[in-house]
PDB file of C-alpha atoms in Angstrom:
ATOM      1  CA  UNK A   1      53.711-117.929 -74.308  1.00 45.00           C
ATOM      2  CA  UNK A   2      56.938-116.756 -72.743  1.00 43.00           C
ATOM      3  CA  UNK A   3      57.583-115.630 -68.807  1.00 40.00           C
ATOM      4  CA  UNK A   4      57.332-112.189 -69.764  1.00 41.00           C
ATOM      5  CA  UNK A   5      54.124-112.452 -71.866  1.00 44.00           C
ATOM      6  CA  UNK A   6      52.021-113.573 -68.787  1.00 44.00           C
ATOM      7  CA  UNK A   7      53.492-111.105 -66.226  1.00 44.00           C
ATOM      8  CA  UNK A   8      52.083-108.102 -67.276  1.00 43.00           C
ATOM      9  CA  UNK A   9      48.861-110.068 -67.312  1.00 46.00           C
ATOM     10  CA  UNK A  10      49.258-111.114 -63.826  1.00 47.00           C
ATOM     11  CA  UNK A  11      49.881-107.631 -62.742  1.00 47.00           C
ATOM     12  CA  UNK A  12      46.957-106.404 -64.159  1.00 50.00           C
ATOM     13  CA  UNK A  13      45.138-108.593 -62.256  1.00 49.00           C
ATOM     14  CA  UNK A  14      46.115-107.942 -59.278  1.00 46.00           C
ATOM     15  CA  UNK A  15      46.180-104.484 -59.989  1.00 50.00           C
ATOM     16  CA  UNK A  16      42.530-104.986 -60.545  1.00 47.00           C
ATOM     17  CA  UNK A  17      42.568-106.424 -57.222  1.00 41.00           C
ATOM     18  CA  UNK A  18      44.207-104.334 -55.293  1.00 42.00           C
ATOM     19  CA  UNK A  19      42.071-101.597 -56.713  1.00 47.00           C
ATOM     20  CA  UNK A  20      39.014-102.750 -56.129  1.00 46.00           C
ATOM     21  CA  UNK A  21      40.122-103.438 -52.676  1.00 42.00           C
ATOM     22  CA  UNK A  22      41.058 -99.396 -52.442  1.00 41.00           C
ATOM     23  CA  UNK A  23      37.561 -98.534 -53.849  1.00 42.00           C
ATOM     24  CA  UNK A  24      35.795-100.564 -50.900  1.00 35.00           C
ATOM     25  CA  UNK A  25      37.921 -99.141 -48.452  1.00 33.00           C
ATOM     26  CA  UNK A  26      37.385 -95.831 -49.858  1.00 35.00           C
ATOM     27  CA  UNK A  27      33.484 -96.519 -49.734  1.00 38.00           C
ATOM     28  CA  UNK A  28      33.678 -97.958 -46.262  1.00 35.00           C
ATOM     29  CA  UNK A  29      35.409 -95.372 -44.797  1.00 42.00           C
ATOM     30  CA  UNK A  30      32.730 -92.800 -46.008  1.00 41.00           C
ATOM     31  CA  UNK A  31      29.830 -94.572 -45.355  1.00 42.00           C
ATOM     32  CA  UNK A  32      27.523 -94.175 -42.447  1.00 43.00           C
ATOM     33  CA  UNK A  33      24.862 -95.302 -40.996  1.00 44.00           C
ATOM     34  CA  UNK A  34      21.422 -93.729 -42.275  1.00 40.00           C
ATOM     35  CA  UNK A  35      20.124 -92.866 -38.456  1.00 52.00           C
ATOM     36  CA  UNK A  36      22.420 -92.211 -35.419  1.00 48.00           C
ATOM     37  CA  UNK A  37      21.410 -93.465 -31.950  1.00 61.00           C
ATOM     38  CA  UNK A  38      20.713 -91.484 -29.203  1.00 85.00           C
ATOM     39  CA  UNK A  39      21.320 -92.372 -25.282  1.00 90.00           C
ATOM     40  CA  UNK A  40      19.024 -92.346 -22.405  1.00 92.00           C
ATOM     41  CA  UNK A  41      21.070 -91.316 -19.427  1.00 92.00           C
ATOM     42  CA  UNK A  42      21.833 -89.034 -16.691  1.00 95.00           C
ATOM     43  CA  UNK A  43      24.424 -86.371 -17.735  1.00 94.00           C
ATOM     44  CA  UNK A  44      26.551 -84.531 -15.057  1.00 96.00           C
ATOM     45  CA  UNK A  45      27.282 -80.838 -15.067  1.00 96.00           C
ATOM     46  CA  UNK A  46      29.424 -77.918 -13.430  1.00 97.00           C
ATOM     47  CA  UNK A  47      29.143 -74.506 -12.913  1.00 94.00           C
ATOM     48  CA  UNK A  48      31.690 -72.264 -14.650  1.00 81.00           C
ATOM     49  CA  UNK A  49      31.052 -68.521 -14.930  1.00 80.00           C
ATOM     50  CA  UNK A  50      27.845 -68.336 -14.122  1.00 86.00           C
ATOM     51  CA  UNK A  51      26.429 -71.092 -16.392  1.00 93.00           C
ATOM     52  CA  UNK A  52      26.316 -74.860 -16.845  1.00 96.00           C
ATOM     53  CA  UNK A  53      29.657 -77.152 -18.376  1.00 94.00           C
ATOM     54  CA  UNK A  54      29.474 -80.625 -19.292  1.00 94.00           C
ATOM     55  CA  UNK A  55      32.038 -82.219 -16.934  1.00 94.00           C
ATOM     56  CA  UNK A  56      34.719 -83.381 -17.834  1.00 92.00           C
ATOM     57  CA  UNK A  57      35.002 -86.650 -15.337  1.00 92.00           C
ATOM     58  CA  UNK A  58      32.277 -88.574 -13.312  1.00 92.00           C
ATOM     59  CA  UNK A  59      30.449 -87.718 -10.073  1.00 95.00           C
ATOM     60  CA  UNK A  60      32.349 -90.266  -8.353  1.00 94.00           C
ATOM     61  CA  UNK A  61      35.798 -88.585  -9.089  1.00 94.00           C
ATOM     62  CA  UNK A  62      35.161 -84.868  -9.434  1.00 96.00           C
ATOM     63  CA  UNK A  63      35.640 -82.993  -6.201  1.00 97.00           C
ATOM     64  CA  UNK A  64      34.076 -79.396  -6.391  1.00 97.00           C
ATOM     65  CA  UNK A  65      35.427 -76.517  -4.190  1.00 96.00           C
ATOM     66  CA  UNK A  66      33.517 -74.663  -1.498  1.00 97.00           C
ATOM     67  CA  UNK A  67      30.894 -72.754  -3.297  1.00 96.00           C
ATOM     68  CA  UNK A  68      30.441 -74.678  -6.342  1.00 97.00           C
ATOM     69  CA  UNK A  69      27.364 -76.254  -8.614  1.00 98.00           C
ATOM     70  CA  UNK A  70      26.908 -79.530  -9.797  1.00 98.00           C
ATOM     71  CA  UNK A  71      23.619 -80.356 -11.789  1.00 98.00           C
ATOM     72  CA  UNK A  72      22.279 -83.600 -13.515  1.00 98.00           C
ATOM     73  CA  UNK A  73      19.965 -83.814 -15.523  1.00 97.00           C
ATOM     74  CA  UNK A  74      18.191 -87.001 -17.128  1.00 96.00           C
ATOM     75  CA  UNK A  75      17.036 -86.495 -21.097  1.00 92.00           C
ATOM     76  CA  UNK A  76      18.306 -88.916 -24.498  1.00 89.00           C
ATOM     77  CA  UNK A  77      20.517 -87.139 -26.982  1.00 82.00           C
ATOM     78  CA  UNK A  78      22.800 -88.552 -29.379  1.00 73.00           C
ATOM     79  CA  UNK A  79      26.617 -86.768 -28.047  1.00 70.00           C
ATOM     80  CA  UNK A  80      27.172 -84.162 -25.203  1.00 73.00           C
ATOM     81  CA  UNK A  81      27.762 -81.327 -27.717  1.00 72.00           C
ATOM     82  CA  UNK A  82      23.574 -81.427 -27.905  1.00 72.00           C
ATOM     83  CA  UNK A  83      22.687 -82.369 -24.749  1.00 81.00           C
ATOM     84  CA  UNK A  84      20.495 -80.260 -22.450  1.00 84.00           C
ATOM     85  CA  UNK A  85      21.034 -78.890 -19.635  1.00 93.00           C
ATOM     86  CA  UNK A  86      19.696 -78.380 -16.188  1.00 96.00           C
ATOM     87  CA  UNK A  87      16.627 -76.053 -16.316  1.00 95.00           C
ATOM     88  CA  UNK A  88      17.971 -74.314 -12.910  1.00 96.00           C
ATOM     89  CA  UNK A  89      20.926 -71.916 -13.143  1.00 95.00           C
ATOM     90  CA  UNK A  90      23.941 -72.823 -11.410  1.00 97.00           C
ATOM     91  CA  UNK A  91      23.525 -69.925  -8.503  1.00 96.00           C
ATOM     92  CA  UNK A  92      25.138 -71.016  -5.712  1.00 97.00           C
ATOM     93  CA  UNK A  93      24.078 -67.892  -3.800  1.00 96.00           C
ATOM     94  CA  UNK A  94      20.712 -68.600  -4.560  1.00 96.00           C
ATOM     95  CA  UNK A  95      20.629 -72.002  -3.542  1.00 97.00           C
ATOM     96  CA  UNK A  96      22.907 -72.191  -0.803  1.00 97.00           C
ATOM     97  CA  UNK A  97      21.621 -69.202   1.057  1.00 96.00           C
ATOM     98  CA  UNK A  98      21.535 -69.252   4.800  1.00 92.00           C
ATOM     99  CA  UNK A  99      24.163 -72.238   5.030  1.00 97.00           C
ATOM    100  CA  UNK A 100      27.385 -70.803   6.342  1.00 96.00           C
ATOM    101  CA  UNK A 101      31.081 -71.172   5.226  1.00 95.00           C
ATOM    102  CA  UNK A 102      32.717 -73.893   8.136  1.00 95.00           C
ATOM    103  CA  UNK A 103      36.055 -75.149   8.516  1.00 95.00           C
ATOM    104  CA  UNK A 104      36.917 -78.586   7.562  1.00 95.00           C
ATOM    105  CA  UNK A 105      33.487 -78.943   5.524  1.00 97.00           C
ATOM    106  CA  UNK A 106      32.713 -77.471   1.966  1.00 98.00           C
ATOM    107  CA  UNK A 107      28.867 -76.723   0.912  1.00 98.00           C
ATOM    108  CA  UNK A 108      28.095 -77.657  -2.789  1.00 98.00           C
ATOM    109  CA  UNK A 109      25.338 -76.374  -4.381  1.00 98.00           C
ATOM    110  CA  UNK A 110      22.842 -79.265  -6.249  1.00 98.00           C
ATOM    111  CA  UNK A 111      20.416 -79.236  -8.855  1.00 98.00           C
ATOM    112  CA  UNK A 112      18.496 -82.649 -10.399  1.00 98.00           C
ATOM    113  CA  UNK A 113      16.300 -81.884 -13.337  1.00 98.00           C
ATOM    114  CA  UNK A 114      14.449 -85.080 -14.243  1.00 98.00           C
ATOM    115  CA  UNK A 115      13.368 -84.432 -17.638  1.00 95.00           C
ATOM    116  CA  UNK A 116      10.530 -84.147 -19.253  1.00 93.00           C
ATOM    117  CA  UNK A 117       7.905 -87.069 -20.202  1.00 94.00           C
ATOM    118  CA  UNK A 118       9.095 -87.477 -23.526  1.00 90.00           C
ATOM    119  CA  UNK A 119      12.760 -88.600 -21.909  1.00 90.00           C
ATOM    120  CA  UNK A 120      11.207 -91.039 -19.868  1.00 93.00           C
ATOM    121  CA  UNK A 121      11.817 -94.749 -20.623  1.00 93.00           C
ATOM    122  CA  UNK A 122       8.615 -96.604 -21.404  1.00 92.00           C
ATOM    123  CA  UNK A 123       6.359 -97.553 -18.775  1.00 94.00           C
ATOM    124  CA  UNK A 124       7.901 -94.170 -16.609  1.00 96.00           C
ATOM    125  CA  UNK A 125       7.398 -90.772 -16.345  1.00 96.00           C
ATOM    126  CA  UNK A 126       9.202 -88.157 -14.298  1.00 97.00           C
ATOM    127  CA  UNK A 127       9.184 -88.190 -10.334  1.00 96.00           C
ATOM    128  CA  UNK A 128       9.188 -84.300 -10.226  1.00 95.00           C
ATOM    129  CA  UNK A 129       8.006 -81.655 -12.945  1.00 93.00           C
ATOM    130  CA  UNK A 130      10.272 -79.481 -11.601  1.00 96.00           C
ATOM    131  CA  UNK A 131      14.369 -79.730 -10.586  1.00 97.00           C
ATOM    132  CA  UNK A 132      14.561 -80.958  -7.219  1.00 97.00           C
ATOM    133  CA  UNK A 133      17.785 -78.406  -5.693  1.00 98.00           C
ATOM    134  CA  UNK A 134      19.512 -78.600  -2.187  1.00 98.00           C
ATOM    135  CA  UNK A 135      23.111 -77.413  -0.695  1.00 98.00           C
ATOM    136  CA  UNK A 136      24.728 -80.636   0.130  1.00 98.00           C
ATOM    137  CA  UNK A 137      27.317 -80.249   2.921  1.00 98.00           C
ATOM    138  CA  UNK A 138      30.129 -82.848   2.714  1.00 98.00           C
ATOM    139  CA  UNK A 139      33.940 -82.945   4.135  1.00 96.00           C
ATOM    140  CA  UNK A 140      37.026 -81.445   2.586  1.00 95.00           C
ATOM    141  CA  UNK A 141      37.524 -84.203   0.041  1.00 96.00           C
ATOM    142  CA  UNK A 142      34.134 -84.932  -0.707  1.00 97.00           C
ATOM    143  CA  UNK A 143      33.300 -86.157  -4.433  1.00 97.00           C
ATOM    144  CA  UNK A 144      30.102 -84.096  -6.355  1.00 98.00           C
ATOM    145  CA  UNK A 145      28.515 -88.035  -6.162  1.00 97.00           C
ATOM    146  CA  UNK A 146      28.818 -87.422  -2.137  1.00 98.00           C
ATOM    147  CA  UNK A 147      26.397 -83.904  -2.653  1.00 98.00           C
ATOM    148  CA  UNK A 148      24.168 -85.621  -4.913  1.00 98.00           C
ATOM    149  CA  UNK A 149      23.759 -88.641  -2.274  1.00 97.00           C
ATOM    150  CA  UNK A 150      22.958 -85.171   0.404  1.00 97.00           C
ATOM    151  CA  UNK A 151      20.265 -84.494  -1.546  1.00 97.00           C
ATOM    152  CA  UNK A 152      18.594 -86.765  -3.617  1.00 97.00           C
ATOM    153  CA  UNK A 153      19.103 -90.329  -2.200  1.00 95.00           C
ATOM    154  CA  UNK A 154      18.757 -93.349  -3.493  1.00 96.00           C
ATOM    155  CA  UNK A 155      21.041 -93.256  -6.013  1.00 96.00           C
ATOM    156  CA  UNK A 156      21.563 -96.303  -8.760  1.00 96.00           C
ATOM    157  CA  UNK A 157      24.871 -97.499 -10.086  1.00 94.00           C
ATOM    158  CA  UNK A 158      25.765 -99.972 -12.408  1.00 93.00           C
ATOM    159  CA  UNK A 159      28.936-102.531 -12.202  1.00 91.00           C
ATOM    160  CA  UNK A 160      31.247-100.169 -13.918  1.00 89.00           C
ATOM    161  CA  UNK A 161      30.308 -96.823 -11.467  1.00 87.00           C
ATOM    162  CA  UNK A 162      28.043 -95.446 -14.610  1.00 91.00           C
ATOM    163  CA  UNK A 163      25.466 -93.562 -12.639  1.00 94.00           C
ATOM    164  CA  UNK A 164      22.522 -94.705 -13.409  1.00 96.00           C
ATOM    165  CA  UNK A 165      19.584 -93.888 -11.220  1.00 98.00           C
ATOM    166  CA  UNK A 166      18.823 -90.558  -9.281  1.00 98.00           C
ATOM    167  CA  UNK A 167      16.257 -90.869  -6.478  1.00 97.00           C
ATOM    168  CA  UNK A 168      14.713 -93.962  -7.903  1.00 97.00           C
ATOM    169  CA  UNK A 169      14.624 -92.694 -11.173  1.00 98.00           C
ATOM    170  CA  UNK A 170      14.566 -94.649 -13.695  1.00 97.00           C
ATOM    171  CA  UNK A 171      13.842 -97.626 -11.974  1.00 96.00           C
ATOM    172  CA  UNK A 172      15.877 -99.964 -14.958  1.00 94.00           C
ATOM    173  CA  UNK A 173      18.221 -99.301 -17.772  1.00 93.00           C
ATOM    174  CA  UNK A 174      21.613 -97.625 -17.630  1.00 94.00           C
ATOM    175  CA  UNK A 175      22.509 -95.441 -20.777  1.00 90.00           C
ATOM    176  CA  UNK A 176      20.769 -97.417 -23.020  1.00 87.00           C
ATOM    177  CA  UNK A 177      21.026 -96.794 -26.849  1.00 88.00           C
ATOM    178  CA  UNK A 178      17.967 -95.496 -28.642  1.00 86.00           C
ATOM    179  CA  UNK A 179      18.050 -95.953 -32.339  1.00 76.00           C
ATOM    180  CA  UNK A 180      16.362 -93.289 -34.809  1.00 63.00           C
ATOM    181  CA  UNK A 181      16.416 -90.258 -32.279  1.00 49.00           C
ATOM    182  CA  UNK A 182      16.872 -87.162 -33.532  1.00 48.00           C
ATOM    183  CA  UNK A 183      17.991 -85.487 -30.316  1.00 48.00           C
ATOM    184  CA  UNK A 184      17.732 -81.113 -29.917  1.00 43.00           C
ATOM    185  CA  UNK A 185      19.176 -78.580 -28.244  1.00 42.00           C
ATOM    186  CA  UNK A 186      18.317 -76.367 -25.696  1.00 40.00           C
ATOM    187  CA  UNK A 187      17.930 -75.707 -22.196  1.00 35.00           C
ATOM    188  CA  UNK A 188      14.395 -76.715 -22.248  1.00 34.00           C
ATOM    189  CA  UNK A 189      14.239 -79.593 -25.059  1.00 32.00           C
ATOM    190  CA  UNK A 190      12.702 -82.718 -24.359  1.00 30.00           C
ATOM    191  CA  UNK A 191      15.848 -85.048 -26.184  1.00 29.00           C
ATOM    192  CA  UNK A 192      19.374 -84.315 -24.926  1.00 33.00           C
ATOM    193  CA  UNK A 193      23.642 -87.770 -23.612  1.00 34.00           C
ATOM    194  CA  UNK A 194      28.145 -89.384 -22.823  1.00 38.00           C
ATOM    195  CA  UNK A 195      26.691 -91.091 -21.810  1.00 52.00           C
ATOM    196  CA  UNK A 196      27.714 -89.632 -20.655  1.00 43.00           C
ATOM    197  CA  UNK A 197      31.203 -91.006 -22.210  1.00 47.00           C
ATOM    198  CA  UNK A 198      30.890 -94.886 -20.893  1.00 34.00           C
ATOM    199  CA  UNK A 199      27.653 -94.874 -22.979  1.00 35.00           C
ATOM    200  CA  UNK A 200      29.877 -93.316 -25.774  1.00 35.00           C
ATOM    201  CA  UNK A 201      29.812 -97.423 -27.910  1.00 32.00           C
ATOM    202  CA  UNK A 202      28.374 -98.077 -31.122  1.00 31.00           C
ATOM    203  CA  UNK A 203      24.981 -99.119 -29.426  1.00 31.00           C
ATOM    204  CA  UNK A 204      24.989-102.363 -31.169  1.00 30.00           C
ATOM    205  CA  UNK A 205      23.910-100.435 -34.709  1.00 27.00           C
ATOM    206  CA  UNK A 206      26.529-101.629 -36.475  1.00 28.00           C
ATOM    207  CA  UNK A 207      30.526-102.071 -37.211  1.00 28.00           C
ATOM    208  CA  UNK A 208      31.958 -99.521 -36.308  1.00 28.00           C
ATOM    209  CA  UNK A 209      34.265 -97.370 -38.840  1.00 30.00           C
ATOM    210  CA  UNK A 210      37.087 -98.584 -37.706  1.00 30.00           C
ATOM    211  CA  UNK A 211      36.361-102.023 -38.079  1.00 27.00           C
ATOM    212  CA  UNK A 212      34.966-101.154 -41.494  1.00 28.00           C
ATOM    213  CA  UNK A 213      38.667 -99.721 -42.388  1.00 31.00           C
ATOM    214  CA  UNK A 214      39.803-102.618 -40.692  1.00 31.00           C
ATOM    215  CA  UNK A 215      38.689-104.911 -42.831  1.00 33.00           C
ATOM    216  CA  UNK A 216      39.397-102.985 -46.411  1.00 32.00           C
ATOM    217  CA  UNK A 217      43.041-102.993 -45.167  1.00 30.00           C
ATOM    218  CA  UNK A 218      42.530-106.829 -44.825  1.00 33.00           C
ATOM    219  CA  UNK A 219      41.927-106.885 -48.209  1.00 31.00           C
ATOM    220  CA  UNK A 220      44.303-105.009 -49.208  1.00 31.00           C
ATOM    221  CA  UNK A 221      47.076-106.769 -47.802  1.00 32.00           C
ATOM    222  CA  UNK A 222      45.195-109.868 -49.149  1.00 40.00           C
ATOM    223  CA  UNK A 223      45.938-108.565 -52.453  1.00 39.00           C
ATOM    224  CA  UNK A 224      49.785-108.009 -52.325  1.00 41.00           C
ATOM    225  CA  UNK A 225      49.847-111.411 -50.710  1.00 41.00           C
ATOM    226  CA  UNK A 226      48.451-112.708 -53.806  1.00 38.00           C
ATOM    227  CA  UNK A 227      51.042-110.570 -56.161  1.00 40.00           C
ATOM    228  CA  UNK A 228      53.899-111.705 -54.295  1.00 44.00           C
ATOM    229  CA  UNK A 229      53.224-115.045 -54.504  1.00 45.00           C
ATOM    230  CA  UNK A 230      52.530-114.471 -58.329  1.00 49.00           C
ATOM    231  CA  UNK A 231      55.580-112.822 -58.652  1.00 48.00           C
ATOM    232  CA  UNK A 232      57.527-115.871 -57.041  1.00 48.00           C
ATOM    233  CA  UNK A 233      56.154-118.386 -59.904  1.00 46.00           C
TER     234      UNK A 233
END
């Protein structure tokens, strides 16, 4: 059979290829994983018009202004867009009563909800039932980890600054993934997480999607690789 006979043949293979390639990286990219994990960590908050925001930055690098609320709060929950907050309202008025304004010194307002049982790790439970609160005074540049140490020492770090005990609690772990949670919402649920962000991985469930896309555009480029060198004979 001629050149031309056998080309279109050759094509159509690795058309075939290439298409099936496409499909798989079409199926890939849609597919995910049947239960989502949740983390077990403390969360970090600030006040912002009268009610709780999840920050933005860590403890160690946020500096709050004279007359401001920080809270944490300990609970599991698969992102921060359902994680709970602190069961205290940030009321700086309230809790910082009777400490005056002085120069060179700022007074931040604290609040440290442990959780309920159900967030506990296993083998723990709670130190406190209720929020433990306290109006840390620091200096001028002090960080909203400096307040929390004012209040509710010892605190627990891990070797990349992830905060990851408050007052002793919990004695071990550090934003730990928890697989087949189904975290809710709420200022008083029992599951809440980034992770705080540095928890924010894949919690060793599985590829992740982009690896998954990764590797259908692997094949992909496998398969004009093979219809070049086709085209070449």
């Amino acid at each position: 059979m001629s050149r031309t006979g056998r080309r279109p043949a050759r094509r159509g293979r690795t058309g075939a290829l290439a298409a099936g390639a496409a499909g798989l990286l079409l199926a890939l990219g849609t597919a995910s994983p049947a239960q989502a994990a949740g983390y077990r960590y403390w969360s970090f908050w600030e006040s912002g018009a009268g009610t709780w925001t999840y920050a933005t930055q860590g403890p160690a690098t946020a500096r709050p202004a004279d007359g401001d609320t920080v809270g944490f709060r300990f609970a599991l929950s698969e992102d921060s867009a359902n994680a709970a907050k602190p069961t205290v309202a940030p009321d700086f008025a309230a809790l910082c009563a009777g400490v005056p304004e002085k120069p060179g010194v700022k007074r931040i307002a604290v609040v440290v909800d442990f959780g309920t049982a159900k967030d506990a790790p296993a083998g723990e439970t709670p130190p406190k039932t209720a929020p433990t609160t306290g109006c840390a005074v620091v200096t001028g540049n002090g960080t909203a980890a400096d307040a929390l140490a004012a209040v509710a020492e010892p605190l627990r770090y891990d070797s990349s600054a992830m905060l990851c005990g408050i007052a002793g609690y919990p004695a071990r772990g550090c934003g730990e993934a928890v697989a087949g949670t189904a975290p809710t919402t709420g200022a008083d649920s029992a599951t809440e997480a980034a992770p705080p962000a540095a928890a924010k991985d894949d919690g060793g469930g599985g590829p992740s999607l982009g690896l998954l896309v990764g590797g259908g555009a692997v094949l992909l480029l496998g398969a004009a690789a093979v219809w070049k060198s086709r085209r070449r004979a």
